[in-house]
CSV table of C-alpha atoms and ligand atoms in Angstrom, one decimal:
chain,number,residue,atom,x,y,z
A,1094,UNK,CA,-18.5,3.8,-14.5
A,1095,UNK,CA,-19.1,6.7,-12.1
A,1096,UNK,CA,-18.6,7.1,-8.4
A,1097,UNK,CA,-16.9,3.8,-7.7
A,1098,UNK,CA,-16.7,3.2,-4.0
A,1099,UNK,CA,-15.2,-0.1,-2.7
A,1100,UNK,CA,-13.9,-1.3,0.7
A,1101,UNK,CA,-11.8,-3.8,2.4
A,1102,UNK,CA,-13.5,-4.7,5.7
A,1103,UNK,CA,-11.2,-6.9,7.8
A,1104,UNK,CA,-12.2,-8.4,11.1
A,1105,UNK,CA,-9.2,-7.6,13.4
A,1106,UNK,CA,-8.9,-11.1,14.8
A,1107,UNK,CA,-5.4,-11.9,13.6
A,1108,UNK,CA,-2.7,-10.9,11.1
A,1109,UNK,CA,-3.5,-10.0,7.5
A,1110,UNK,CA,-3.2,-13.2,5.5
A,1111,UNK,CA,-2.6,-13.8,1.8
A,1112,UNK,CA,-6.3,-14.1,1.1
A,1113,UNK,CA,-7.1,-10.8,2.8
A,1114,UNK,CA,-4.1,-9.1,1.0
A,1115,UNK,CA,-5.4,-10.4,-2.3
A,1116,UNK,CA,-8.9,-9.0,-1.6
A,1117,UNK,CA,-7.5,-5.7,-0.6
A,1118,UNK,CA,-5.3,-5.5,-3.7
A,1119,UNK,CA,-8.3,-6.3,-6.0
A,1120,UNK,CA,-10.4,-3.6,-4.4
A,1121,UNK,CA,-7.6,-1.1,-4.4
A,1122,UNK,CA,-6.8,-1.8,-8.1
A,1123,UNK,CA,-10.4,-1.5,-9.0
A,1124,UNK,CA,-10.8,1.8,-7.2
A,1125,UNK,CA,-7.6,3.2,-8.7
A,1126,UNK,CA,-8.4,2.0,-12.2
A,1127,UNK,CA,-11.8,3.7,-12.1
A,1128,UNK,CA,-10.6,6.7,-10.2
A,1129,UNK,CA,-12.9,5.8,-7.4
A,1130,UNK,CA,-12.6,5.7,-3.6
A,1131,UNK,CA,-11.1,2.9,-1.5
A,1132,UNK,CA,-12.3,2.6,2.1
A,1133,UNK,CA,-10.9,0.6,5.0
A,1134,UNK,CA,-13.5,-0.4,7.5
A,1135,UNK,CA,-12.7,-2.3,10.6
A,1136,UNK,CA,-15.3,-5.0,11.4
A,1137,UNK,CA,-14.6,-5.4,15.1
A,1138,UNK,CA,-18.0,-6.8,16.1
A,1139,UNK,CA,-16.4,-9.9,17.5
A,1140,UNK,CA,-15.5,-8.3,20.8
A,1141,UNK,CA,-13.7,-11.4,22.2
A,1142,UNK,CA,-11.4,-12.0,19.3
A,1143,UNK,CA,-10.8,-8.4,18.0
A,1144,UNK,CA,-7.6,-6.9,19.2
A,1145,UNK,CA,-5.7,-3.7,19.0
A,1146,UNK,CA,-2.6,-5.5,17.8
A,1147,UNK,CA,-4.5,-7.0,14.9
A,1148,UNK,CA,-5.7,-3.6,13.7
A,1149,UNK,CA,-2.1,-2.4,13.8
A,1150,UNK,CA,-0.8,-5.5,12.0
A,1151,UNK,CA,-3.5,-5.0,9.3
A,1152,UNK,CA,-2.6,-1.3,8.8
A,1153,UNK,CA,1.1,-2.1,8.8
A,1154,UNK,CA,0.7,-4.8,6.2
A,1155,UNK,CA,-1.4,-2.7,3.9
A,1156,UNK,CA,1.1,0.2,4.2
A,1157,UNK,CA,4.0,-2.1,3.5
A,1158,UNK,CA,2.2,-3.4,0.4
A,1159,UNK,CA,1.7,0.2,-0.7
A,1160,UNK,CA,-2.1,-0.1,-0.8
A,1161,UNK,CA,-3.3,3.3,0.5
A,1162,UNK,CA,-6.8,4.0,1.4
A,1163,UNK,CA,-8.9,7.2,1.0
A,1164,UNK,CA,-11.1,6.7,4.1
A,1165,UNK,CA,-10.5,4.9,7.3
A,1166,UNK,CA,-8.1,4.8,10.2
A,1167,UNK,CA,-4.6,6.3,9.8
A,1168,UNK,CA,-1.7,3.9,10.3
A,1169,UNK,CA,0.4,4.6,13.4
A,1170,UNK,CA,-2.1,7.0,14.7
A,1171,UNK,CA,-3.2,5.2,17.8
A,1172,UNK,CA,-3.1,7.6,20.8
A,1173,UNK,CA,-4.1,5.3,23.6
A,1174,UNK,CA,-7.8,5.6,23.1
A,1175,UNK,CA,-8.3,5.3,19.3
A,1176,UNK,CA,-7.0,5.9,15.8
A,1177,UNK,CA,-7.2,9.1,13.9
A,1178,UNK,CA,-9.6,8.6,11.0
A,1179,UNK,CA,-10.2,10.3,7.7
A,1180,UNK,CA,-13.3,10.4,5.6
A,1181,UNK,CA,-16.9,11.6,5.6
A,1182,UNK,CA,-18.3,8.4,7.1
A,1183,UNK,CA,-16.1,8.3,10.2
A,1184,UNK,CA,-16.1,6.3,12.5
A,1185,UNK,CA,-14.9,3.4,10.4
A,1186,UNK,CA,-14.8,1.0,13.4
A,1187,UNK,CA,-18.1,-0.9,13.6
A,1188,UNK,CA,-18.2,-0.9,17.4
A,1189,UNK,CA,-18.4,2.8,17.2
A,1190,UNK,CA,-21.3,2.7,14.9
A,1191,UNK,CA,-23.9,1.0,17.1
A,1192,UNK,CA,-26.4,3.9,16.8
A,1193,UNK,CA,-26.8,3.0,13.1
A,1194,UNK,CA,-27.4,-0.6,13.7
A,1195,UNK,CA,-29.9,0.2,16.5
A,1196,UNK,CA,-31.8,2.5,14.3
A,1197,UNK,CA,-32.3,-0.1,11.5
A,1198,UNK,CA,-32.9,-2.9,13.9
A,1199,UNK,CA,-35.8,-0.9,15.4
A,1200,UNK,CA,-37.1,-0.2,11.9
A,1201,UNK,CA,-37.1,-3.9,11.0
A,1202,UNK,CA,-38.7,-4.8,14.3
A,1203,UNK,CA,-41.5,-2.2,14.0
A,1204,UNK,CA,-42.2,-3.3,10.4
A,1205,UNK,CA,-42.4,-6.9,11.5
A,1206,UNK,CA,-39.4,-7.9,9.4
A,1207,UNK,CA,-37.4,-8.9,12.4
A,1208,UNK,CA,-38.4,-10.5,15.7
A,1209,UNK,CA,-37.1,-11.2,19.2
A,1210,UNK,CA,-35.9,-14.7,19.7
A,1211,UNK,CA,-35.6,-16.0,23.3
A,1212,UNK,CA,-34.2,-19.4,22.5
A,1213,UNK,CA,-31.3,-20.4,24.7
A,1214,UNK,CA,-28.0,-21.8,23.5
A,1215,UNK,CA,-29.2,-25.2,24.8
A,1216,UNK,CA,-32.4,-25.0,22.9
A,1217,UNK,CA,-30.6,-24.0,19.7
A,1218,UNK,CA,-28.1,-26.9,20.1
A,1219,UNK,CA,-31.0,-29.3,20.6
A,1220,UNK,CA,-32.7,-28.0,17.5
A,1221,UNK,CA,-29.5,-28.5,15.5
A,1222,UNK,CA,-29.0,-32.1,16.8
A,1223,UNK,CA,-32.6,-32.9,15.9
A,1224,UNK,CA,-32.2,-31.6,12.4
A,1225,UNK,CA,-29.1,-33.7,12.0
A,1226,UNK,CA,-30.9,-36.8,13.2
A,1227,UNK,CA,-33.6,-36.1,10.6
A,1228,UNK,CA,-31.0,-35.3,8.0
A,1229,UNK,CA,-32.3,-31.8,7.5
A,1230,UNK,CA,-30.1,-28.7,7.2
A,1231,UNK,CA,-29.5,-27.4,10.7
A,1232,UNK,CA,-31.5,-24.2,10.5
A,1233,UNK,CA,-33.4,-22.3,13.0
A,1234,UNK,CA,-37.0,-23.5,13.0
A,1235,UNK,CA,-38.6,-20.1,13.4
A,1236,UNK,CA,-40.3,-21.0,16.7
A,1237,UNK,CA,-40.1,-17.4,18.1
A,1238,UNK,CA,-41.6,-15.8,14.9
A,1239,UNK,CA,-45.1,-15.8,16.2
A,1240,UNK,CA,-44.7,-15.2,19.9
A,1241,UNK,CA,-47.6,-13.3,21.4
A,1242,UNK,CA,-47.0,-10.3,23.6
A,1243,UNK,CA,-47.8,-12.4,26.6
A,1244,UNK,CA,-45.2,-15.0,25.7
A,1245,UNK,CA,-42.6,-12.4,25.1
A,1246,UNK,CA,-43.3,-10.8,28.5
A,1247,UNK,CA,-43.1,-14.2,30.2
A,1248,UNK,CA,-39.8,-14.9,28.6
A,1249,UNK,CA,-38.5,-11.5,29.7
A,1250,UNK,CA,-39.9,-12.0,33.2
A,1251,UNK,CA,-38.0,-15.4,33.3
A,1252,UNK,CA,-34.8,-13.4,32.6
A,1253,UNK,CA,-34.3,-14.7,29.1
A,1254,UNK,CA,-32.2,-12.5,26.9
A,1255,UNK,CA,-33.4,-11.8,23.4
A,1256,UNK,CA,-31.5,-11.8,20.2
A,1257,UNK,CA,-33.0,-10.3,17.1
A,1258,UNK,CA,-33.6,-12.5,14.1
A,1259,UNK,CA,-34.3,-11.4,10.6
A,1260,UNK,CA,-37.4,-13.0,9.0
A,1261,UNK,CA,-36.3,-14.7,5.8
A,1262,UNK,CA,-38.8,-15.7,3.1
A,1263,UNK,CA,-39.9,-19.4,3.3
A,1264,UNK,CA,-40.2,-20.1,-0.3
A,1265,UNK,CA,-38.7,-19.1,-3.6
A,1266,UNK,CA,-35.1,-18.3,-4.3
A,1267,UNK,CA,-32.7,-15.5,-3.8
A,1268,UNK,CA,-30.5,-14.8,-6.8
A,1269,UNK,CA,-27.0,-13.3,-6.2
A,1270,UNK,CA,-26.0,-11.5,-9.4
A,1271,UNK,CA,-22.3,-11.9,-9.3
A,1272,UNK,CA,-20.0,-10.0,-11.6
A,1273,UNK,CA,-17.5,-13.0,-11.7
A,1274,UNK,CA,-19.9,-16.0,-11.4
A,1275,UNK,CA,-23.0,-14.8,-13.1
A,1276,UNK,CA,-26.3,-15.4,-11.3
A,1277,UNK,CA,-26.0,-17.7,-8.3
A,1278,UNK,CA,-29.4,-18.9,-7.0
A,1279,UNK,CA,-30.0,-19.9,-3.4
A,1280,UNK,CA,-33.2,-21.7,-2.3
A,1281,UNK,CA,-34.8,-19.7,0.5
A,1282,UNK,CA,-36.0,-22.8,2.3
A,1283,UNK,CA,-32.4,-23.7,2.9
A,1284,UNK,CA,-31.6,-20.3,4.4
A,1285,UNK,CA,-32.6,-19.4,7.9
A,1286,UNK,CA,-33.9,-16.5,10.0
A,1287,UNK,CA,-30.4,-15.3,11.0
A,1288,UNK,CA,-29.5,-13.3,14.0
A,1289,UNK,CA,-28.9,-9.6,13.3
A,1290,UNK,CA,-28.4,-8.4,16.8
A,1291,UNK,CA,-26.9,-10.7,19.5
A,1292,UNK,CA,-28.3,-11.1,23.0
A,1293,UNK,CA,-25.5,-8.8,24.2
A,1294,UNK,CA,-26.8,-6.0,21.9
A,1295,UNK,CA,-24.0,-6.1,19.4
A,1296,UNK,CA,-24.7,-6.5,15.6
A,1297,UNK,CA,-23.7,-9.6,13.7
A,1298,UNK,CA,-21.4,-9.4,10.6
A,1299,UNK,CA,-24.3,-9.9,8.1
A,1300,UNK,CA,-26.3,-7.0,9.6
A,1301,UNK,CA,-23.5,-4.5,10.3
A,1302,UNK,CA,-22.0,-5.2,6.9
A,1303,UNK,CA,-25.2,-4.4,5.0
A,1304,UNK,CA,-26.0,-1.2,7.1
A,1305,UNK,CA,-22.4,0.1,6.6
A,1306,UNK,CA,-22.1,-0.8,2.9
A,1307,UNK,CA,-25.3,1.1,2.3
A,1308,UNK,CA,-24.5,4.1,4.5
A,1309,UNK,CA,-20.9,4.3,3.1
A,1310,UNK,CA,-22.4,4.2,-0.4
A,1311,UNK,CA,-20.5,1.2,-1.7
A,1312,UNK,CA,-20.9,0.7,-5.4
A,1313,UNK,CA,-19.3,-2.8,-5.4
A,1314,UNK,CA,-18.5,-5.4,-2.8
A,1315,UNK,CA,-15.5,-7.4,-3.9
A,1316,UNK,CA,-14.6,-10.1,-1.4
A,1317,UNK,CA,-13.5,-13.8,-1.1
A,1318,UNK,CA,-15.9,-16.5,-2.2
A,1319,UNK,CA,-16.2,-17.8,1.4
A,1320,UNK,CA,-18.7,-15.0,1.8
A,1321,UNK,CA,-20.9,-16.0,-1.2
A,1322,UNK,CA,-23.2,-18.0,1.1
A,1323,UNK,CA,-23.8,-14.9,3.2
A,1324,UNK,CA,-24.8,-12.8,0.2
A,1325,UNK,CA,-28.5,-14.0,-0.3
A,1326,UNK,CA,-29.1,-13.2,3.4
A,1327,UNK,CA,-27.6,-9.8,2.9
A,1328,UNK,CA,-29.6,-9.2,-0.3
A,1329,UNK,CA,-32.8,-10.0,1.6
A,1330,UNK,CA,-31.8,-7.4,4.3
A,1331,UNK,CA,-31.2,-4.8,1.6
A,1332,UNK,CA,-34.7,-5.5,0.2
A,1333,UNK,CA,-36.3,-5.3,3.7
A,1334,UNK,CA,-34.7,-2.0,4.4
A,1335,UNK,CA,-35.8,-0.6,1.0
A,1336,UNK,CA,-32.2,-0.2,-0.3
A,1337,UNK,CA,-30.5,-1.1,-3.5
A,1338,UNK,CA,-27.7,-3.5,-3.0
A,1339,UNK,CA,-24.2,-2.9,-4.3
A,1340,UNK,CA,-22.8,-5.0,-7.1
A,1341,UNK,CA,-21.2,-8.2,-5.9
A,1342,UNK,CA,-18.0,-9.9,-7.1
A,1343,UNK,CA,-16.7,-12.9,-5.2
A,1344,UNK,CA,-13.1,-13.8,-5.8
A,1345,UNK,CA,-11.9,-17.3,-6.4
A,1346,UNK,CA,-10.6,-19.4,-3.6
A,1347,UNK,CA,-6.8,-19.7,-3.1
A,1348,UNK,CA,-5.3,-23.2,-2.9
A,1349,UNK,CA,-1.9,-24.4,-1.9
A,1350,UNK,CA,0.3,-26.2,-4.4
A,1351,UNK,CA,-1.2,-29.5,-3.2
A,1352,UNK,CA,-4.7,-28.5,-4.1
A,1353,UNK,CA,-5.9,-28.0,-0.6
A,1354,UNK,CA,-7.2,-24.6,0.6
A,1355,UNK,CA,-4.3,-22.3,1.4
A,1356,UNK,CA,-3.4,-22.6,5.1
A,1357,UNK,CA,-0.6,-22.4,7.6
A,1358,UNK,CA,0.7,-25.8,6.7
A,1359,UNK,CA,1.6,-24.4,3.2
A,1360,UNK,CA,4.1,-22.0,4.9
A,1361,UNK,CA,3.7,-18.4,5.8
A,1362,UNK,CA,0.2,-17.0,5.4
A,1363,UNK,CA,0.8,-13.7,7.2
A,1364,UNK,CA,1.7,-10.9,4.8
A,1365,UNK,CA,4.3,-9.5,7.2
A,1366,UNK,CA,6.1,-12.8,7.3
A,1367,UNK,CA,6.8,-12.3,3.6
A,1368,UNK,CA,8.4,-9.0,4.5
A,1369,UNK,CA,10.5,-10.7,7.2
A,1370,UNK,CA,11.6,-13.3,4.7
A,1371,UNK,CA,12.9,-10.6,2.3
A,1372,UNK,CA,10.2,-10.3,-0.4
A,1373,UNK,CA,9.6,-6.9,-2.0
A,1374,UNK,CA,6.2,-5.3,-1.8
A,1375,UNK,CA,6.3,-4.9,-5.6
A,1376,UNK,CA,6.6,-8.6,-6.0
A,1377,UNK,CA,3.8,-9.3,-3.6
A,1378,UNK,CA,1.5,-6.9,-5.4
A,1379,UNK,CA,2.3,-8.4,-8.8
A,1380,UNK,CA,2.1,-12.0,-7.6
A,1381,UNK,CA,-1.2,-11.5,-5.6
A,1382,UNK,CA,-2.7,-9.8,-8.6
A,1383,UNK,CA,-2.4,-13.1,-10.5
A,1384,UNK,CA,-4.2,-15.1,-7.9
A,1385,UNK,CA,-7.6,-15.1,-9.6
A,1386,UNK,CA,-7.0,-12.5,-12.3
A,1387,UNK,CA,-5.3,-12.6,-15.7
A,1388,UNK,CA,-5.1,-10.7,-18.9
A,1389,UNK,CA,-6.1,-12.3,-22.1
A,1390,UNK,CA,-2.4,-12.5,-23.1
A,1391,UNK,CA,-1.5,-14.0,-19.7
A,1392,UNK,CA,1.1,-11.4,-18.9
A,1393,UNK,CA,3.0,-12.2,-15.8
A,1394,UNK,CA,5.1,-9.2,-14.9
A,1395,UNK,CA,3.5,-5.8,-14.4
A,1396,UNK,CA,4.8,-2.4,-13.6
A,1397,UNK,CA,2.8,-0.8,-10.7
A,1398,UNK,CA,1.0,1.6,-13.0
A,1399,UNK,CA,0.4,-1.1,-15.6
A,1400,UNK,CA,-1.5,-3.2,-13.0
A,1401,UNK,CA,-3.8,-0.3,-12.3
A,1402,UNK,CA,-4.3,0.4,-16.0
A,1403,UNK,CA,-5.0,-3.2,-16.9
A,1404,UNK,CA,-6.9,-4.5,-13.9
A,1405,UNK,CA,-10.7,-5.0,-14.2
A,1406,UNK,CA,-13.2,-7.5,-13.0
A,1407,UNK,CA,-13.7,-9.0,-16.4
A,1408,UNK,CA,-10.3,-10.6,-16.0
A,1409,UNK,CA,-11.2,-12.3,-12.7
A,1410,UNK,CA,-11.8,-16.0,-12.8
A,1411,UNK,CA,-14.2,-18.1,-10.7
A,1412,UNK,CA,-11.9,-21.2,-10.7
A,1413,UNK,CA,-9.6,-21.6,-7.7
A,1414,UNK,CA,-6.2,-20.0,-7.9
A,1415,UNK,CA,-3.0,-21.8,-6.8
A,1416,UNK,CA,-0.5,-20.1,-4.6
A,1417,UNK,CA,2.9,-21.2,-5.8
A,1418,UNK,CA,5.8,-20.3,-3.5
A,1419,UNK,CA,8.4,-21.3,-6.2
A,1420,UNK,CA,6.9,-18.8,-8.7
A,1421,UNK,CA,6.7,-16.1,-6.0
A,1422,UNK,CA,10.5,-16.6,-5.3
A,1423,UNK,CA,11.3,-16.5,-9.0
A,1424,UNK,CA,9.3,-13.3,-9.3
A,1425,UNK,CA,11.1,-11.7,-6.4
A,1426,UNK,CA,14.5,-12.5,-8.1
A,1427,UNK,CA,13.1,-10.9,-11.3
A,1428,UNK,CA,12.2,-7.7,-9.4
A,1429,UNK,CA,15.6,-7.6,-7.6
A,1430,UNK,CA,17.4,-7.9,-10.9
A,1431,UNK,CA,15.6,-4.8,-12.1
A,1432,UNK,CA,17.0,-2.8,-9.3
A,1433,UNK,CA,20.3,-0.8,-9.2
A,1434,UNK,CA,22.8,-2.0,-6.6
A,1435,UNK,CA,22.1,1.1,-4.7
A,1436,UNK,CA,18.3,0.4,-4.7
A,1437,UNK,CA,19.0,-3.2,-3.6
A,1438,UNK,CA,21.2,-2.1,-0.7
A,1439,UNK,CA,18.6,0.4,0.4
A,1440,UNK,CA,15.8,-2.1,0.2
A,1441,UNK,CA,18.0,-4.6,2.1
A,1442,UNK,CA,18.9,-2.0,4.8
A,1443,UNK,CA,17.0,-3.7,7.7
A,1444,UNK,CA,18.7,-7.0,6.9
A,1445,UNK,CA,22.1,-5.4,6.6
A,1446,UNK,CA,21.5,-3.7,9.9
A,1447,UNK,CA,20.6,-6.9,11.6
A,1448,UNK,CA,23.8,-8.4,10.3
A,1449,UNK,CA,25.8,-5.5,11.7
A,1450,UNK,CA,26.7,-4.2,8.2
A,1451,UNK,CA,24.9,-0.8,8.6
A,1452,UNK,CA,28.1,1.2,9.1
A,1453,UNK,CA,29.6,0.1,5.7
A,1454,UNK,CA,30.2,2.9,3.3
A,1455,UNK,CA,27.3,3.0,0.8
A,1456,UNK,CA,29.6,3.0,-2.1
A,1457,UNK,CA,31.5,-0.1,-1.1
A,1458,UNK,CA,28.3,-1.8,-0.2
A,1459,UNK,CA,26.8,-1.0,-3.6
A,1460,UNK,CA,29.9,-2.4,-5.3
A,1461,UNK,CA,29.7,-5.6,-3.4
A,1462,UNK,CA,26.0,-5.9,-3.9
A,1463,UNK,CA,26.4,-5.4,-7.7
A,1464,UNK,CA,28.5,-8.5,-7.9
A,1465,UNK,CA,25.7,-10.6,-6.5
A,1466,UNK,CA,22.6,-8.9,-7.7
A,1467,UNK,CA,22.0,-11.5,-10.4
A,1468,UNK,CA,21.8,-14.3,-7.9
A,1469,UNK,CA,19.8,-12.6,-5.2
A,1470,UNK,CA,16.2,-13.8,-4.8
A,1471,UNK,CA,15.5,-12.4,-1.3
A,1472,UNK,CA,16.5,-9.2,0.4
A,1473,UNK,CA,17.4,-11.3,3.4
A,1474,UNK,CA,20.1,-13.1,1.4
A,1475,UNK,CA,22.0,-9.8,0.8
A,1476,UNK,CA,24.1,-9.7,4.0
A,1477,UNK,CA,25.2,-13.3,3.6
A,1478,UNK,CA,26.3,-12.8,0.1
A,1479,UNK,CA,28.5,-9.7,0.8
A,1480,UNK,CA,29.5,-10.0,4.5
A,1481,UNK,CA,33.0,-11.4,3.9
A,1482,UNK,CA,33.9,-8.2,2.0
A,1483,UNK,CA,33.5,-6.2,5.2
A,1484,UNK,CA,33.9,-8.7,8.0
A,1485,UNK,CA,36.4,-11.5,8.6
A,1486,UNK,CA,35.7,-14.6,6.4
A,1487,UNK,CA,33.8,-17.3,8.2
A,1488,UNK,CA,35.2,-20.6,7.0
A,1489,UNK,CA,32.8,-23.2,5.9
A,1490,UNK,CA,34.3,-26.5,7.2
A,1491,UNK,CA,33.1,-28.4,4.2
A,1492,UNK,CA,34.7,-25.9,1.8
A,1493,UNK,CA,38.0,-26.1,3.8
A,1494,UNK,CA,37.9,-29.9,3.7
A,1495,UNK,CA,37.2,-30.0,0.0
A,1496,UNK,CA,39.5,-27.2,-1.2
A,1497,UNK,CA,42.2,-26.3,1.3
A,1498,UNK,CA,43.3,-29.8,2.4
A,1499,UNK,CA,46.7,-31.0,1.3
A,1500,UNK,CA,50.1,-29.5,0.5
A,1501,UNK,CA,49.2,-28.0,-2.9
A,1502,UNK,CA,46.6,-25.4,-1.8
A,1503,UNK,CA,48.9,-24.3,1.0
A,1504,UNK,CA,51.7,-23.8,-1.4
A,1505,UNK,CA,49.5,-22.0,-3.8
A,1506,UNK,CA,48.5,-19.6,-1.1
A,1507,UNK,CA,52.0,-19.0,0.0
A,1508,UNK,CA,53.6,-18.6,-3.4
A,1509,UNK,CA,50.7,-16.6,-4.9
A,1510,UNK,CA,50.7,-14.4,-1.8
A,1511,UNK,CA,54.3,-13.6,-2.4
A,1512,UNK,CA,53.7,-12.9,-6.1
A,1513,UNK,CA,50.8,-10.6,-5.4
A,1514,UNK,CA,52.4,-8.6,-2.5
A,1515,UNK,CA,53.7,-5.9,-4.8
A,1516,UNK,CA,51.4,-6.5,-7.7
A,1517,UNK,CA,49.7,-3.5,-9.3
A,1518,UNK,CA,47.2,-2.5,-10.5
A,1519,UNK,CA,45.2,-4.8,-8.3
A,1520,UNK,CA,42.2,-4.9,-10.7
A,1521,UNK,CA,40.2,-7.6,-12.4
A,1522,UNK,CA,41.9,-8.1,-15.8
A,1523,UNK,CA,45.6,-7.7,-14.8
A,1524,UNK,CA,44.9,-10.0,-11.8
A,1525,UNK,CA,43.4,-12.6,-14.0
A,1526,UNK,CA,46.4,-12.5,-16.4
A,1527,UNK,CA,48.8,-12.7,-13.5
A,1528,UNK,CA,47.1,-15.6,-11.8
A,1529,UNK,CA,46.7,-17.5,-15.0
A,1530,UNK,CA,50.4,-17.0,-15.6
A,1531,UNK,CA,51.0,-18.3,-12.1
A,1532,UNK,CA,49.1,-21.5,-13.0
A,1533,UNK,CA,51.2,-22.0,-16.1
A,1534,UNK,CA,54.5,-21.3,-14.3
A,1535,UNK,CA,53.6,-23.7,-11.5
A,1536,UNK,CA,52.2,-26.3,-13.9
A,1537,UNK,CA,48.8,-26.3,-12.1
A,1538,UNK,CA,45.3,-26.4,-13.5
A,1539,UNK,CA,43.3,-23.2,-13.0
A,1540,UNK,CA,40.9,-25.0,-10.7
A,1541,UNK,CA,43.8,-26.0,-8.4
A,1542,UNK,CA,44.5,-22.3,-7.9
A,1543,UNK,CA,41.2,-20.6,-8.3
A,1544,UNK,CA,39.3,-22.7,-5.7
A,1545,UNK,CA,41.9,-22.3,-2.9
A,1546,UNK,CA,41.9,-18.5,-3.6
A,1547,UNK,CA,38.2,-18.3,-3.3
A,1548,UNK,CA,37.9,-20.3,-0.1
A,1549,UNK,CA,40.8,-18.5,1.5
A,1550,UNK,CA,39.4,-15.0,0.9
A,1551,UNK,CA,35.7,-15.7,1.3
A,1552,UNK,CA,35.4,-18.9,3.4
A,1553,UNK,CA,33.1,-20.6,0.9
A,1554,UNK,CA,33.1,-22.3,-2.5
A,1555,UNK,CA,30.5,-20.1,-4.1
A,1556,UNK,CA,30.4,-16.4,-4.6
A,1557,UNK,CA,31.0,-13.6,-7.1
A,1558,UNK,CA,33.3,-13.6,-10.1
A,1559,UNK,CA,36.7,-14.4,-8.7
A,1560,UNK,CA,38.9,-11.6,-10.0
A,1561,UNK,CA,36.3,-8.9,-9.5
A,1562,UNK,CA,35.9,-10.2,-6.0
A,1563,UNK,CA,39.7,-9.9,-5.4
A,1564,UNK,CA,39.7,-6.4,-6.8
A,1565,UNK,CA,37.0,-5.3,-4.5
A,1566,UNK,CA,38.6,-6.9,-1.5
A,1567,UNK,CA,41.8,-5.1,-2.2
A,1568,UNK,CA,45.4,-6.3,-2.0
A,1569,UNK,CA,45.8,-6.0,1.8
A,1570,UNK,CA,42.8,-8.1,2.6
A,1571,UNK,CA,43.6,-10.7,0.0
A,1572,UNK,CA,47.2,-11.2,1.2
A,1573,UNK,CA,46.1,-11.1,4.9
A,1574,UNK,CA,43.4,-13.8,4.3
A,1575,UNK,CA,45.8,-16.0,2.3
A,1576,UNK,CA,48.1,-15.9,5.4
A,1577,UNK,CA,45.3,-16.4,7.8
A,1578,UNK,CA,44.0,-19.5,5.9
A,1579,UNK,CA,47.5,-20.9,5.8
A,1580,UNK,CA,48.0,-20.5,9.5
A,1581,UNK,CA,44.6,-21.8,10.3
A,1582,UNK,CA,44.5,-24.8,8.0
A,1583,UNK,CA,48.1,-25.9,7.5
A,1584,UNK,CA,47.4,-28.7,9.9
A,1585,UNK,CA,44.6,-29.9,7.7
A,1586,UNK,CA,47.4,-30.9,5.2
B,1377,LIG,N1,-15.2,-8.8,8.1
B,1377,LIG,C1,-15.4,-9.8,7.0
B,1377,LIG,C2,-14.2,-10.6,6.9
B,1377,LIG,O1,-13.1,-10.2,7.4
B,1377,LIG,C3,-15.6,-9.0,5.7
B,1377,LIG,C4,-16.4,-9.6,4.7
B,1377,LIG,C5,-16.9,-8.7,3.6
B,1377,LIG,O2,-16.0,-8.2,2.9
B,1377,LIG,O3,-18.0,-8.5,3.6
B,1377,LIG,O4,-14.2,-11.7,6.3
């Protein structure tokens, strides 16, 4: 394939959600696989709902996911009046492209392929209600198609604002050749003369999208299947304007684990929320790639480059995909386990900072992190897993109740504390030998000794391998915490 050009065209009316991120990823992978161009176009024609913050959130989300674009606005470049943009088709904000829509609207009007419609909202509502009563599809009945000049003038004199409607064919069918679904046929009599320019003068999505996809030379339009019903209208527009349409690929719907369309009630839908929760962008890319695409051997884990190499539209399915948070979490753990402790501490830096652990020496941090890397599933868990190495232990009352209650644990802490005061070297193996000998000498089961040690030094019943943990804490801290625990919890006896 030559000259592949694809785009992601979000409406900036909210955050970037999972579905939008999946659409972006598939376009990006397709462009990168074919050494084509990936364009980001902002479809801000809904003037009421489009916001500056949404544009920023979308750019930030894509940057976090590592999905770069070749043309479009630059992230973080807003200077008070607009974004810096790159690419030969700038501007990439639709509200700055009105001249193009006006030009093609005039062309369609003058060729009789579009017409002015003066129907008011009330009239259109009544039309819809009537259709419902008669159990017909609620489509515009075409009453303004054949207005005479005199009728038009009268409407205008009466102060009625006109929208511009595209004249759809009455009969026959429009076939959408879809690269994922094959040919999908729509009966024209069920489609309506849709508005291309609103009464206020702004273009509608279906119109602006066609004009821009043509001018921006899109070879493929890859988008969510909620847009499939728009595609026959768009194909008719391409024909009326004398243009060839791009190839279409409509991606499968994404469902939640309960089989309902993925929505807020299934948990986070905003991509940046996953960042906040501690997911890695690599995980998100890998996981999102599997929502509606697979290889013939059903591979699950992909290196970044491998995804680009193996992705193609042939692997896309039309059946709905299921978003499974349990699998996503598993995958994040898998990605974390592939990291070095240093990489994990770097990736977890914002979370460590939030927990006040940003001043810890990187070496010490990496050592502590290395003890817990196998267990970590989210970056946000890192501070909690290692904080007791660097801050005072926070005692979990349940752990204290279960493990430090009674005379035996208190004696263990006292006697063992004495025994370890001058013990050297304070490293894993010798410590293990010494503490096991202590158990034998005192006639105690290992559990009666190990558990109190763990809770006394860390405040909790679970954590890294005991003797390595002691080694890393160092003798002074271990002895100090034994004493602290004794003072604090002796009354619990
Ligand atoms: N602005 C549309 C949306 O956000 C884009 C649809 C398309 O890709 O054509 O859903």
